[in-house]
Short mmCIF file of C-alpha atoms in Angstrom, two decimals:
data_model
loop_
_atom_site.label_atom_id
_atom_site.label_comp_id
_atom_site.label_asym_id
_atom_site.label_seq_id
_atom_site.Cartn_x
_atom_site.Cartn_y
_atom_site.Cartn_z
CA UNK A 1 80.42 108.48 108.32
CA UNK A 2 82.03 106.22 110.93
CA UNK A 3 84.64 103.57 110.10
CA UNK A 4 85.87 100.67 112.22
CA UNK A 5 89.07 98.67 111.64
CA UNK A 6 90.06 95.18 112.72
CA UNK A 7 93.69 94.17 112.22
CA UNK A 8 95.12 90.67 112.14
CA UNK A 9 98.74 89.60 111.87
CA UNK A 10 102.09 91.32 111.92
CA UNK A 11 103.44 94.77 112.72
CA UNK A 12 103.34 95.60 109.00
CA UNK A 13 99.57 95.13 109.06
CA UNK A 14 99.35 97.35 112.14
CA UNK A 15 101.27 100.06 110.33
CA UNK A 16 99.11 99.79 107.24
CA UNK A 17 95.92 99.99 109.28
CA UNK A 18 97.23 103.16 110.91
CA UNK A 19 97.93 104.65 107.48
CA UNK A 20 94.47 103.68 106.24
CA UNK A 21 92.87 105.30 109.29
CA UNK A 22 94.54 108.57 108.37
CA UNK A 23 93.40 108.30 104.75
CA UNK A 24 89.83 107.83 105.97
CA UNK A 25 90.10 110.74 108.42
CA UNK A 26 91.33 113.03 105.65
CA UNK A 27 88.31 112.00 103.59
CA UNK A 28 85.98 113.14 106.40
CA UNK A 29 85.34 109.86 108.20
CA UNK A 30 85.47 109.51 111.97
CA UNK A 31 86.79 106.46 113.79
CA UNK A 32 84.05 104.52 115.56
CA UNK A 33 84.56 104.18 119.30
CA UNK A 34 84.84 100.70 120.77
CA UNK A 35 81.39 99.13 120.82
CA UNK A 36 79.94 101.82 118.55
CA UNK A 37 78.26 100.84 115.30
CA UNK A 38 80.01 102.00 112.11
CA UNK A 39 79.00 102.72 108.52
CA UNK A 40 82.10 101.03 107.12
CA UNK A 41 83.93 98.02 108.60
CA UNK A 42 87.42 97.15 107.35
CA UNK A 43 89.31 93.98 108.26
CA UNK A 44 93.01 94.10 107.39
CA UNK A 45 93.51 90.38 107.06
CA UNK A 46 96.35 87.94 107.68
CA UNK A 47 96.49 84.67 105.75
CA UNK A 48 99.56 83.01 107.28
CA UNK A 49 97.22 80.42 108.80
CA UNK A 50 93.73 79.19 107.99
CA UNK A 51 92.77 80.47 111.43
CA UNK A 52 93.45 84.03 110.30
CA UNK A 53 91.09 83.62 107.35
CA UNK A 54 88.40 82.27 109.68
CA UNK A 55 88.76 85.21 112.08
CA UNK A 56 88.39 87.65 109.18
CA UNK A 57 85.16 86.03 108.05
CA UNK A 58 83.76 85.89 111.58
CA UNK A 59 84.47 89.56 112.21
CA UNK A 60 82.77 90.60 108.97
CA UNK A 61 79.69 88.58 109.90
CA UNK A 62 79.55 90.25 113.32
CA UNK A 63 79.88 93.64 111.65
CA UNK A 64 76.90 92.90 109.40
CA UNK A 65 74.84 91.83 112.39
CA UNK A 66 75.71 95.06 114.20
CA UNK A 67 74.76 97.23 111.23
CA UNK A 68 73.14 95.40 108.28
CA UNK A 69 73.33 98.56 106.15
CA UNK A 70 77.08 98.99 106.64
CA UNK A 71 79.68 98.36 103.94
CA UNK A 72 82.07 95.57 104.97
CA UNK A 73 85.57 95.46 103.49
CA UNK A 74 87.94 92.49 103.30
CA UNK A 75 91.44 93.83 102.64
CA UNK A 76 95.04 92.68 102.78
CA UNK A 77 96.82 89.37 102.48
CA UNK A 78 93.85 86.98 102.41
CA UNK A 79 92.27 88.35 99.21
CA UNK A 80 95.70 88.99 97.65
CA UNK A 81 96.81 85.37 98.13
CA UNK A 82 93.41 83.76 97.45
CA UNK A 83 91.51 86.23 95.24
CA UNK A 84 88.90 83.80 93.92
CA UNK A 85 88.04 82.46 97.36
CA UNK A 86 87.86 85.98 98.82
CA UNK A 87 85.70 87.23 95.95
CA UNK A 88 83.16 84.54 96.76
CA UNK A 89 82.70 85.58 100.39
CA UNK A 90 79.24 87.06 100.81
CA UNK A 91 80.30 88.65 104.11
CA UNK A 92 82.37 91.23 102.22
CA UNK A 93 80.83 94.04 100.17
CA UNK A 94 84.27 95.26 99.04
CA UNK A 95 87.26 92.98 98.44
CA UNK A 96 90.71 94.53 97.94
CA UNK A 97 94.27 93.24 98.24
CA UNK A 98 97.67 94.71 99.07
CA UNK A 99 98.26 96.54 95.78
CA UNK A 100 97.03 100.12 95.42
CA UNK A 101 95.66 100.39 98.95
CA UNK A 102 94.79 104.08 98.62
CA UNK A 103 92.19 103.17 95.98
CA UNK A 104 90.17 101.39 98.69
CA UNK A 105 88.34 104.63 99.46
CA UNK A 106 87.08 104.91 95.89
CA UNK A 107 85.97 101.27 95.92
CA UNK A 108 84.03 101.85 99.14
CA UNK A 109 82.38 104.93 97.70
CA UNK A 110 81.28 102.90 94.67
CA UNK A 111 79.70 100.34 96.98
CA UNK A 112 77.99 103.06 99.01
CA UNK A 113 76.64 104.79 95.89
CA UNK A 114 75.50 101.71 93.98
CA UNK A 115 74.78 99.20 96.72
CA UNK A 116 76.67 96.61 94.65
CA UNK A 117 79.73 94.53 95.59
CA UNK A 118 83.15 95.71 94.42
CA UNK A 119 86.05 93.28 93.92
CA UNK A 120 89.31 95.08 93.16
CA UNK A 121 92.25 92.73 93.79
CA UNK A 122 95.17 93.90 91.67
CA UNK A 123 98.06 91.55 90.87
CA UNK A 124 101.63 92.16 91.96
CA UNK A 125 103.79 93.13 88.99
CA UNK A 126 107.45 92.69 88.16
CA UNK A 127 109.39 95.80 89.14
CA UNK A 128 106.64 96.90 91.53
CA UNK A 129 107.73 99.74 93.78
CA UNK A 130 107.15 100.34 97.46
CA UNK A 131 103.75 101.96 98.02
CA UNK A 132 104.04 105.08 100.14
CA UNK A 133 101.43 105.44 102.86
CA UNK A 134 103.00 108.05 105.16
CA UNK A 135 102.08 108.17 108.82
CA UNK A 136 101.85 111.16 111.13
CA UNK A 137 100.29 109.61 114.22
CA UNK A 138 99.02 106.32 115.60
CA UNK A 139 95.64 106.59 117.28
CA UNK A 140 95.73 104.84 120.65
CA UNK A 141 99.42 103.88 120.44
CA UNK A 142 102.41 105.28 122.30
CA UNK A 143 104.96 103.69 119.97
CA UNK A 144 104.99 104.19 116.22
CA UNK A 145 105.30 101.39 113.67
CA UNK A 146 107.24 102.39 110.57
CA UNK A 147 106.91 100.18 107.51
CA UNK A 148 110.21 100.33 105.63
CA UNK A 149 110.10 97.17 103.49
CA UNK A 150 107.53 94.94 101.82
CA UNK A 151 107.52 91.59 100.06
CA UNK A 152 109.77 88.55 100.25
CA UNK A 153 112.00 86.77 97.73
CA UNK A 154 112.29 83.58 99.76
CA UNK A 155 110.28 80.46 99.07
CA UNK A 156 109.82 78.63 102.35
CA UNK A 157 107.81 75.46 101.76
CA UNK A 158 104.96 76.38 104.10
CA UNK A 159 104.62 80.10 103.41
CA UNK A 160 101.99 81.87 101.29
CA UNK A 161 103.33 85.36 102.04
CA UNK A 162 105.28 85.82 98.74
CA UNK A 163 101.93 85.41 96.93
CA UNK A 164 100.30 87.89 99.27
CA UNK A 165 103.09 90.46 99.34
CA UNK A 166 105.05 90.12 96.11
CA UNK A 167 108.80 90.60 95.65
CA UNK A 168 110.98 92.38 98.17
CA UNK A 169 111.06 96.16 97.80
CA UNK A 170 112.34 98.93 100.03
CA UNK A 171 111.15 102.36 101.01
CA UNK A 172 113.57 105.21 100.40
CA UNK A 173 115.67 106.24 103.38
CA UNK A 174 114.72 109.88 102.87
CA UNK A 175 111.02 109.00 103.12
CA UNK A 176 111.57 106.96 106.28
CA UNK A 177 113.57 109.72 107.96
CA UNK A 178 111.00 112.37 107.04
CA UNK A 179 108.27 110.26 108.63
CA UNK A 180 110.40 109.67 111.71
CA UNK A 181 110.95 113.41 112.10
CA UNK A 182 107.19 114.03 111.85
CA UNK A 183 106.44 111.34 114.40
CA UNK A 184 109.08 112.68 116.78
CA UNK A 185 107.54 116.14 116.45
CA UNK A 186 104.18 114.58 117.33
CA UNK A 187 105.71 113.28 120.57
CA UNK A 188 106.58 109.69 119.73
CA UNK A 189 109.76 108.55 121.47
CA UNK A 190 109.84 104.89 120.44
CA UNK A 191 109.56 103.56 116.90
CA UNK A 192 109.45 100.05 115.45
CA UNK A 193 111.01 99.51 112.02
CA UNK A 194 108.96 96.79 110.35
CA UNK A 195 108.90 94.83 107.13
CA UNK A 196 107.90 91.48 105.69
CA UNK A 197 111.58 90.51 105.36
CA UNK A 198 113.20 93.35 107.26
CA UNK A 199 116.90 92.41 106.90
CA UNK A 200 116.54 92.55 103.11
CA UNK A 201 115.87 96.30 103.40
CA UNK A 202 118.00 98.26 100.93
CA UNK A 203 119.24 95.32 98.88
CA UNK A 204 117.23 96.69 95.95
CA UNK A 205 118.21 100.34 96.51
CA UNK A 206 121.92 100.10 97.35
CA UNK A 207 121.77 100.53 101.12
CA UNK A 208 121.08 98.23 104.09
CA UNK A 209 119.08 97.96 107.31
CA UNK A 210 121.94 98.89 109.64
CA UNK A 211 122.58 102.12 107.75
CA UNK A 212 118.90 102.96 108.18
CA UNK A 213 119.09 102.23 111.92
CA UNK A 214 122.14 104.49 112.26
CA UNK A 215 120.37 107.30 110.39
CA UNK A 216 117.15 106.86 112.38
CA UNK A 217 119.08 107.18 115.64
CA UNK A 218 120.13 110.69 114.61
CA UNK A 219 116.53 111.93 114.35
CA UNK A 220 116.01 114.34 117.22
CA UNK A 221 113.44 113.10 119.72
CA UNK A 222 113.66 109.39 118.87
CA UNK A 223 114.90 107.74 122.05
CA UNK A 224 114.22 104.06 121.37
CA UNK A 225 114.27 102.01 118.16
CA UNK A 226 112.96 98.46 117.87
CA UNK A 227 113.12 96.05 114.96
CA UNK A 228 110.47 93.75 113.58
CA UNK A 229 111.12 90.11 112.78
CA UNK A 230 114.65 89.29 111.57
CA UNK A 231 116.00 86.41 109.50
CA UNK A 232 119.04 85.10 111.43
CA UNK A 233 121.14 84.18 108.41
CA UNK A 234 121.11 87.81 107.22
CA UNK A 235 122.82 89.12 110.38
CA UNK A 236 126.56 89.03 109.74
CA UNK A 237 129.33 90.00 112.16
CA UNK A 238 129.67 93.55 110.84
CA UNK A 239 125.91 94.19 111.08
CA UNK A 240 125.80 92.92 114.66
CA UNK A 241 128.75 95.10 115.70
CA UNK A 242 127.25 98.20 114.10
CA UNK A 243 123.83 97.61 115.67
CA UNK A 244 125.39 97.19 119.12
CA UNK A 245 127.04 100.61 118.69
CA UNK A 246 123.65 102.37 118.38
CA UNK A 247 122.50 103.18 121.94
CA UNK A 248 118.93 103.96 120.83
CA UNK A 249 118.46 100.43 119.45
CA UNK A 250 116.70 98.29 122.06
CA UNK A 251 118.68 95.07 122.66
CA UNK A 252 115.62 92.90 122.00
CA UNK A 253 115.58 90.83 118.85
CA UNK A 254 112.80 88.81 117.31
CA UNK A 255 114.71 86.15 115.39
CA UNK A 256 112.53 83.92 113.25
CA UNK A 257 113.24 80.26 114.13
CA UNK A 258 110.26 78.05 113.04
CA UNK A 259 111.97 74.86 114.27
CA UNK A 260 114.92 73.93 116.45
CA UNK A 261 115.45 70.73 114.46
CA UNK A 262 117.69 71.00 111.41
CA UNK A 263 115.98 68.12 109.59
CA UNK A 264 112.64 69.93 109.92
CA UNK A 265 114.22 73.23 108.84
CA UNK A 266 115.48 71.52 105.70
CA UNK A 267 111.98 70.27 104.82
CA UNK A 268 110.65 73.76 105.51
CA UNK A 269 113.28 75.06 103.04
CA UNK A 270 114.74 77.44 105.60
CA UNK A 271 118.30 78.45 104.75
CA UNK A 272 120.04 77.93 108.12
CA UNK A 273 120.62 75.07 110.53
CA UNK A 274 119.76 75.03 114.22
CA UNK A 275 123.46 75.35 115.06
CA UNK A 276 123.86 78.36 112.75
CA UNK A 277 120.86 80.00 114.41
CA UNK A 278 122.37 79.39 117.86
CA UNK A 279 125.65 81.00 116.78
CA UNK A 280 123.83 84.18 115.71
CA UNK A 281 122.11 84.36 119.10
CA UNK A 282 125.46 83.83 120.82
CA UNK A 283 127.08 86.63 118.79
CA UNK A 284 124.27 89.05 119.59
CA UNK A 285 124.45 88.23 123.29
CA UNK A 286 128.21 88.74 123.25
CA UNK A 287 127.88 92.07 121.44
CA UNK A 288 125.60 93.34 124.22
CA UNK A 289 127.59 91.84 127.07
CA UNK A 290 124.81 89.36 127.75
CA UNK A 291 122.24 92.14 128.23
CA UNK A 292 119.99 91.25 125.31
CA UNK A 293 116.69 89.43 125.05
CA UNK A 294 115.25 87.27 122.29
CA UNK A 295 111.77 86.40 121.08
CA UNK A 296 110.81 84.07 118.28
CA UNK A 297 108.16 82.12 116.35
CA UNK A 298 107.99 78.32 116.29
CA UNK A 299 105.89 76.06 114.09
CA UNK A 300 105.05 72.62 115.45
CA UNK A 301 103.48 69.69 113.67
CA UNK A 302 105.03 70.46 110.29
CA UNK A 303 104.51 67.78 107.66
CA UNK A 304 106.67 64.76 108.51
CA UNK A 305 107.75 66.05 111.93
CA UNK A 306 108.39 62.97 114.06
CA UNK A 307 108.13 62.86 117.84
CA UNK A 308 111.94 62.75 117.99
CA UNK A 309 112.24 65.84 115.79
CA UNK A 310 109.68 67.67 117.89
CA UNK A 311 111.59 66.81 121.08
CA UNK A 312 114.80 68.05 119.45
CA UNK A 313 113.11 71.34 118.59
CA UNK A 314 111.67 71.61 122.10
CA UNK A 315 115.09 71.09 123.70
CA UNK A 316 116.62 73.70 121.38
CA UNK A 317 113.96 76.29 122.23
CA UNK A 318 114.51 75.71 125.95
CA UNK A 319 118.28 76.03 125.55
CA UNK A 320 118.07 79.38 123.73
CA UNK A 321 116.30 80.99 126.71
CA UNK A 322 113.81 83.07 124.75
CA UNK A 323 111.95 85.76 126.67
CA UNK A 324 108.82 85.00 124.63
CA UNK A 325 107.89 82.35 122.09
CA UNK A 326 104.87 82.45 119.77
CA UNK A 327 103.96 78.81 119.04
CA UNK A 328 101.82 77.97 116.02
CA UNK A 329 100.49 74.66 114.72
CA UNK A 330 101.46 74.10 111.09
CA UNK A 331 98.64 75.27 108.81
CA UNK A 332 98.39 73.81 105.30
CA UNK A 333 98.05 76.61 102.77
CA UNK A 334 96.90 75.85 99.25
CA UNK A 335 99.51 76.58 96.62
CA UNK A 336 102.51 76.02 98.88
CA UNK A 337 104.79 73.00 98.38
CA UNK A 338 104.27 71.75 101.94
CA UNK A 339 100.51 71.44 101.40
CA UNK A 340 101.25 68.34 99.29
CA UNK A 341 103.99 66.86 101.47
CA UNK A 342 103.33 63.35 102.79
CA UNK A 343 102.94 62.45 106.47
CA UNK A 344 100.67 65.33 107.45
CA UNK A 345 99.92 65.33 111.19
CA UNK A 346 96.44 65.36 112.67
CA UNK A 347 95.06 68.49 114.30
CA UNK A 348 95.04 66.66 117.64
CA UNK A 349 98.77 65.87 117.33
CA UNK A 350 99.50 69.50 116.45
CA UNK A 351 97.46 70.80 119.40
CA UNK A 352 99.33 68.49 121.79
CA UNK A 353 102.68 69.74 120.54
CA UNK A 354 101.58 73.37 120.73
CA UNK A 355 100.68 72.83 124.38
CA UNK A 356 103.95 71.11 125.23
CA UNK A 357 106.10 73.67 123.42
CA UNK A 358 104.24 76.68 124.83
CA UNK A 359 104.31 75.30 128.37
CA UNK A 360 108.07 74.79 128.20
CA UNK A 361 108.64 78.23 126.65
CA UNK A 362 106.47 79.93 129.27
CA UNK A 363 108.45 78.27 132.06
CA UNK A 364 111.65 79.76 130.65
CA UNK A 365 109.96 83.16 130.34
CA UNK A 366 108.94 83.06 134.01
CA UNK A 367 112.47 82.11 135.07
CA UNK A 368 114.01 84.96 133.06
CA UNK A 369 111.48 87.51 134.31
CA UNK A 370 111.98 86.55 137.95
CA UNK A 371 115.74 86.77 137.54
CA UNK A 372 115.39 90.40 136.43
CA UNK A 373 114.05 91.44 139.86
CA UNK A 374 116.28 94.15 141.31
CA UNK A 375 117.67 95.25 137.95
CA UNK A 376 117.13 98.68 136.43
CA UNK A 377 115.84 99.59 133.00
CA UNK A 378 113.70 102.20 131.27
CA UNK A 379 109.99 101.80 130.52
CA UNK A 380 107.79 103.39 127.88
CA UNK A 381 104.56 104.22 129.70
CA UNK A 382 101.64 102.95 127.65
CA UNK A 383 98.19 102.12 128.96
CA UNK A 384 97.11 103.95 132.15
CA UNK A 385 95.36 101.63 134.59
CA UNK A 386 94.62 104.51 136.95
CA UNK A 387 95.69 108.12 137.46
CA UNK A 388 99.14 106.97 138.56
CA UNK A 389 99.53 103.32 137.45
CA UNK A 390 100.72 102.46 133.94
CA UNK A 391 101.60 99.39 131.96
CA UNK A 392 104.59 99.48 129.66
CA UNK A 393 107.61 97.65 128.30
CA UNK A 394 111.28 97.78 129.21
CA UNK A 395 114.02 98.01 126.59
CA UNK A 396 114.28 94.20 126.80
CA UNK A 397 110.53 93.99 126.10
CA UNK A 398 109.48 92.83 129.54
CA UNK A 399 105.90 93.95 130.36
CA UNK A 400 105.64 95.92 133.60
CA UNK A 401 103.20 97.82 135.78
CA UNK A 402 104.68 100.94 137.37
CA UNK A 403 103.37 103.68 139.64
CA UNK A 404 104.30 107.04 138.17
CA UNK A 405 102.26 109.88 139.72
CA UNK A 406 102.23 112.96 137.51
CA UNK A 407 103.51 111.08 134.47
CA UNK A 408 101.72 110.58 131.16
CA UNK A 409 101.46 107.85 128.55
CA UNK A 410 104.28 108.10 126.02
CA UNK A 411 106.95 109.08 128.54
CA UNK A 412 110.05 106.95 129.09
CA UNK A 413 111.05 106.56 132.73
CA UNK A 414 113.88 104.76 134.55
CA UNK A 415 112.58 102.00 136.84
CA UNK A 416 113.70 99.24 139.15
CA UNK A 417 112.07 95.87 138.50
CA UNK A 418 110.43 94.06 141.40
CA UNK A 419 108.40 90.83 141.52
CA UNK A 420 106.93 89.00 138.51
CA UNK A 421 103.30 87.80 138.68
CA UNK A 422 103.33 85.65 135.55
CA UNK A 423 102.06 88.42 133.28
CA UNK A 424 103.90 91.58 134.29
CA UNK A 425 106.72 92.68 136.53
CA UNK A 426 105.93 95.21 139.21
CA UNK A 427 108.31 98.15 138.96
CA UNK A 428 109.07 101.32 140.89
CA UNK A 429 109.97 104.58 139.22
CA UNK A 430 113.43 105.92 140.01
#
C-alpha cells in the first residue's frame, strides 16, 4: 500500500507529518514517489486562513481524480476547529482532528475494509497531555523539526488556533533529549524546536524554553539549533542573555508581529505595543553584537484598519529591517471575535495592502542580503542542484547556492557570501 502526504501550515504540522509517515512505514506502507499514484492520500491541514481550507479541499479532489479507489484523509486543524463543516466534505473518506493522531491508521483501515466514510474528530479535554509521536528521521529533509509544545492559552481576536489545538501543554525534556540524541545518531546536525506557542514551553511542567535550549546544546552531534515562532512579550532580559550564551543557537529569530500599529494590535487583542516589540528586537540585536537576523508575520487589512494605521504598520516593518516577512491578508474565521467586528475591509483593499507591504519588505530583504556580500558564515547543505552545487541556509537564514565538490547534503560548511540574485546568495566554500 502506498501513502502520499500533503502538508499545509507551520513547522509543527511538518513535524507531525513526519511522525505520521513513520507510523505508516511501521505498519507496512511505502511512501509514494512524487507524481506516483497512492492508495491513501493524507492532507495535514492548516485552518489559520480560509485559503488553507480551500487548498486542502482542492488537493483531496485532485487525489480522487488520480486514483478514484484511493482513501482520502482530511486531518489536522481544519476538522478540529470546524468538525461539522469538515464532516460534510465529500472529498474526504476519513476525517480526523489533532487529538489521538495515532488512531488515524485504524480509521483508515476501517474505511479500506468497509468502503464507508469514517469521521473521528475527538474533542480537546481539560488536562489533556502532550501526545508523543517520536521521530527518528525526516524523509527528504536535512534538518529535523522537533515538536516540543502544543496548544495556546491566548485569545487573539482573529485566531482560531486555540480551538484547533487546545490548551498549552509541553513535552517532557527527557523525551525531547532522547529524540535529539536519536536524530543526531542518524546524522542530523541542525534541529528546529517548534511549538504552537513555543515560549510557553515548560510553564505547565516547571521548566522553561531556555533551559531546554541549553540542554539540547549538550547533545553530542547537534551543531545548530533553531527556534520556531516566538511571542516577543515572553522574551525577558534573562532569557535573551542565556540564549545568546548558547553558541549552537542560530541568531535568527522569528518574532510574531501581526501589525506595526499599536491601535491595530489592541483590536487584535495582542498583549504588546509596537514600541515594546521594537525594544525586544533591540535587546536581541544588542545581545548578539548586531549579528542577528529577524523574520516575522504581518496581517494586513484587519477589521477596522484605516489607511493611516496601515501606513504606520508599513513604516514600522521597514524600520525593523526584517530579513523576511510573511504578509497575509486578514481572513475572517467563524467563531472568532474579529469575525463580527465592524468595518471589515474588502478583499480588493486587502490584496492592495498585501502587495504594498510585501513589496516594501522585499526591498529591505534585498538590501540586507546584498550588504552581507563578503561576510563569512556556515551553511547547512540541503538540496543538491548538481554533483557539486547545493542550496542551503546560513545561520542567519539567508538562502545560498554554494559549490562544494565532494560534499554531501546534511553537511555544514564554512562559506564566504558573494552576490545576491534576489532569491539566493552565491557563496564559495572556505
